[in-house]
Amino acid sequence: MAFLTKTDLTPPMYQEVIDEITRTDDTIVNKAIASAVGEMKGYLNRYNLLAIFGSSTINPTFTDEYLSTLGKDIACWQLIKLSNPNINLELFRTAYEDAIKYLVRVMKGETDPPWPLRLDDPTTPLDESGNIYASYNAKRTNHY
């Protein structure tokens, strides 16, 4: 079972609208979903991406309804960009922007959703929010 499928997009969009936009070509829907998942992975790199999204051979082991809703909003925006102007683009653009804003807050550590974190690598120093910790020596200024 994949993170998102074509049938998962029917609550935010009607099936006949999806079929009209894609001309019943499921590869277009799959590309939009893959694009949405790829965009989400860019923001969620400190989490266990394999557990959340799975892979082509491994099913996801973690489910979260809100994370799924964010993915649907992003995937719907990817589809709607292909559509004609008889769809309320502002509504979906707002949902897309809200999803990205939330993912940015997660990426910055401003919110802590209950999603599985990736396993710690003992050779990589991390700070308290799970980000890589880097330090440096103070700049030297020599006076003669």
mmCIF file of C-alpha atoms in Angstrom:
data_model
loop_
_atom_site.group_PDB
_atom_site.id
_atom_site.type_symbol
_atom_site.label_atom_id
_atom_site.label_comp_id
_atom_site.label_asym_id
_atom_site.label_seq_id
_atom_site.Cartn_x
_atom_site.Cartn_y
_atom_site.Cartn_z
ATOM 1 C CA MET A 1 0.000 0.000 0.000
ATOM 2 C CA ALA A 2 1.469 3.334 -1.038
ATOM 3 C CA PHE A 3 1.420 6.529 1.016
ATOM 4 C CA LEU A 4 -1.184 8.046 -1.352
ATOM 5 C CA THR A 5 -3.185 6.555 -4.206
ATOM 6 C CA LYS A 6 -5.602 7.943 -6.776
ATOM 7 C CA THR A 7 -8.587 6.955 -4.636
ATOM 8 C CA ASP A 8 -7.160 8.944 -1.707
ATOM 9 C CA LEU A 9 -7.514 12.168 -3.719
ATOM 10 C CA THR A 10 -11.317 11.888 -3.954
ATOM 11 C CA PRO A 11 -12.220 13.648 -0.700
ATOM 12 C CA PRO A 12 -10.625 16.965 -1.730
ATOM 13 C CA MET A 13 -11.440 16.550 -5.457
ATOM 14 C CA TYR A 14 -14.289 14.785 -7.233
ATOM 15 C CA GLN A 15 -13.303 11.711 -9.220
ATOM 16 C CA GLU A 16 -14.869 13.104 -12.392
ATOM 17 C CA VAL A 17 -12.738 16.261 -12.049
ATOM 18 C CA ILE A 18 -9.581 14.169 -11.657
ATOM 19 C CA ASP A 19 -10.580 12.107 -14.704
ATOM 20 C CA GLU A 20 -11.285 15.265 -16.711
ATOM 21 C CA ILE A 21 -7.951 16.870 -15.830
ATOM 22 C CA THR A 22 -5.934 13.724 -16.496
ATOM 23 C CA ARG A 23 -8.164 12.425 -19.319
ATOM 24 C CA THR A 24 -8.362 9.169 -17.303
ATOM 25 C CA ASP A 25 -4.594 8.681 -17.521
ATOM 26 C CA ASP A 26 -3.496 7.237 -14.181
ATOM 27 C CA THR A 27 0.168 7.909 -14.926
ATOM 28 C CA ILE A 28 -0.512 11.659 -14.602
ATOM 29 C CA VAL A 29 -2.086 11.092 -11.182
ATOM 30 C CA ASN A 30 0.836 8.904 -10.122
ATOM 31 C CA LYS A 31 3.307 11.574 -11.238
ATOM 32 C CA ALA A 32 1.439 14.224 -9.233
ATOM 33 C CA ILE A 33 1.479 11.985 -6.159
ATOM 34 C CA ALA A 34 5.175 11.199 -6.626
ATOM 35 C CA SER A 35 5.903 14.901 -6.982
ATOM 36 C CA ALA A 36 3.977 15.658 -3.784
ATOM 37 C CA VAL A 37 5.801 12.924 -1.858
ATOM 38 C CA GLY A 38 9.142 14.159 -3.165
ATOM 39 C CA GLU A 39 8.361 17.698 -2.070
ATOM 40 C CA MET A 40 7.304 16.505 1.384
ATOM 41 C CA LYS A 41 10.459 14.427 1.804
ATOM 42 C CA GLY A 42 12.515 17.564 1.274
ATOM 43 C CA TYR A 43 10.950 19.112 4.358
ATOM 44 C CA LEU A 44 10.821 15.987 6.533
ATOM 45 C CA ASN A 45 14.395 14.707 6.221
ATOM 46 C CA ARG A 46 14.897 14.295 9.974
ATOM 47 C CA TYR A 47 12.041 11.784 10.140
ATOM 48 C CA ASN A 48 12.060 8.122 9.187
ATOM 49 C CA LEU A 49 11.004 8.543 5.564
ATOM 50 C CA LEU A 50 10.854 4.822 4.887
ATOM 51 C CA ALA A 51 8.397 4.319 7.755
ATOM 52 C CA ILE A 52 6.263 7.299 6.696
ATOM 53 C CA PHE A 53 6.261 7.003 2.886
ATOM 54 C CA GLY A 54 7.496 3.474 2.207
ATOM 55 C CA SER A 55 9.212 2.660 -1.079
ATOM 56 C CA SER A 56 8.389 0.823 -4.275
ATOM 57 C CA THR A 57 8.929 -2.502 -2.505
ATOM 58 C CA ILE A 58 8.221 -1.635 1.158
ATOM 59 C CA ASN A 59 4.857 -0.458 2.490
ATOM 60 C CA PRO A 60 4.779 2.434 4.963
ATOM 61 C CA THR A 61 4.602 1.282 8.579
ATOM 62 C CA PHE A 62 3.326 4.580 10.019
ATOM 63 C CA THR A 63 0.089 6.383 9.209
ATOM 64 C CA ASP A 64 -0.998 9.859 10.229
ATOM 65 C CA GLU A 65 -4.199 11.391 8.902
ATOM 66 C CA TYR A 66 -2.951 14.966 9.009
ATOM 67 C CA LEU A 67 0.244 14.099 7.139
ATOM 68 C CA SER A 68 -1.884 12.300 4.568
ATOM 69 C CA THR A 69 -4.078 15.403 4.226
ATOM 70 C CA LEU A 70 -0.995 17.537 3.607
ATOM 71 C CA GLY A 71 0.086 15.127 0.888
ATOM 72 C CA LYS A 72 -3.374 15.225 -0.688
ATOM 73 C CA ASP A 73 -3.335 19.036 -0.758
ATOM 74 C CA ILE A 74 0.056 19.106 -2.450
ATOM 75 C CA ALA A 75 -0.877 16.365 -4.941
ATOM 76 C CA CYS A 76 -4.168 18.111 -5.756
ATOM 77 C CA TRP A 77 -2.283 21.317 -6.442
ATOM 78 C CA GLN A 78 0.013 19.413 -8.806
ATOM 79 C CA LEU A 79 -3.071 18.161 -10.687
ATOM 80 C CA ILE A 80 -4.946 21.445 -10.663
ATOM 81 C CA LYS A 81 -2.005 23.236 -12.254
ATOM 82 C CA LEU A 82 -2.812 21.135 -15.333
ATOM 83 C CA SER A 83 -6.515 21.977 -15.333
ATOM 84 C CA ASN A 84 -8.660 24.522 -17.073
ATOM 85 C CA PRO A 85 -9.910 27.691 -15.334
ATOM 86 C CA ASN A 86 -13.320 26.366 -14.224
ATOM 87 C CA ILE A 87 -11.822 25.165 -10.915
ATOM 88 C CA ASN A 88 -11.477 27.458 -7.912
ATOM 89 C CA LEU A 89 -7.689 27.750 -8.024
ATOM 90 C CA GLU A 90 -7.492 30.118 -5.055
ATOM 91 C CA LEU A 91 -8.979 27.531 -2.689
ATOM 92 C CA PHE A 92 -6.501 24.848 -3.696
ATOM 93 C CA ARG A 93 -3.576 27.288 -3.846
ATOM 94 C CA THR A 94 -4.351 28.346 -0.284
ATOM 95 C CA ALA A 95 -4.489 24.699 0.848
ATOM 96 C CA TYR A 96 -1.156 24.048 -0.906
ATOM 97 C CA GLU A 97 0.478 27.100 0.691
ATOM 98 C CA ASP A 98 -0.866 26.091 4.120
ATOM 99 C CA ALA A 99 0.578 22.592 3.703
ATOM 100 C CA ILE A 100 3.986 23.994 2.759
ATOM 101 C CA LYS A 101 3.937 26.479 5.659
ATOM 102 C CA TYR A 102 3.237 23.644 8.082
ATOM 103 C CA LEU A 103 6.030 21.510 6.619
ATOM 104 C CA VAL A 104 8.422 24.458 6.942
ATOM 105 C CA ARG A 105 7.450 24.816 10.609
ATOM 106 C CA VAL A 106 8.136 21.100 11.097
ATOM 107 C CA MET A 107 11.462 21.424 9.298
ATOM 108 C CA LYS A 108 12.509 24.348 11.525
ATOM 109 C CA GLY A 109 11.492 22.460 14.660
ATOM 110 C CA GLU A 110 8.777 24.971 15.605
ATOM 111 C CA THR A 111 6.224 22.183 15.854
ATOM 112 C CA ASP A 112 6.798 18.574 16.808
ATOM 113 C CA PRO A 113 4.306 16.192 15.192
ATOM 114 C CA PRO A 114 4.133 12.599 16.426
ATOM 115 C CA TRP A 115 5.882 11.171 13.373
ATOM 116 C CA PRO A 116 8.671 8.583 13.632
ATOM 117 C CA LEU A 117 12.146 10.095 13.700
ATOM 118 C CA ARG A 118 14.941 8.488 11.730
ATOM 119 C CA LEU A 119 17.344 6.324 13.678
ATOM 120 C CA ASP A 120 20.228 8.114 15.351
ATOM 121 C CA ASP A 121 23.664 7.776 13.853
ATOM 122 C CA PRO A 122 26.100 7.884 16.792
ATOM 123 C CA THR A 123 28.821 9.341 14.582
ATOM 124 C CA THR A 124 26.771 12.452 13.719
ATOM 125 C CA PRO A 125 26.401 15.076 16.466
ATOM 126 C CA LEU A 126 22.789 16.278 16.804
ATOM 127 C CA ASP A 127 21.302 19.122 18.810
ATOM 128 C CA GLU A 128 18.185 18.794 21.007
ATOM 129 C CA SER A 129 15.772 19.261 18.071
ATOM 130 C CA GLY A 130 17.376 16.490 16.027
ATOM 131 C CA ASN A 131 19.308 18.740 13.681
ATOM 132 C CA ILE A 132 22.997 18.291 12.934
ATOM 133 C CA TYR A 133 25.099 20.306 15.338
ATOM 134 C CA ALA A 134 28.087 22.187 14.027
ATOM 135 C CA SER A 135 30.503 24.408 15.896
ATOM 136 C CA TYR A 136 33.528 26.423 14.963
ATOM 137 C CA ASN A 137 36.348 28.313 16.562
ATOM 138 C CA ALA A 138 36.070 32.037 16.990
ATOM 139 C CA LYS A 139 37.644 34.130 14.282
ATOM 140 C CA ARG A 140 41.176 35.193 15.157
ATOM 141 C CA THR A 141 42.378 38.703 14.673
ATOM 142 C CA ASN A 142 46.076 39.187 15.106
ATOM 143 C CA HIS A 143 47.419 42.575 16.114
ATOM 144 C CA TYR A 144 51.055 43.435 15.652
#
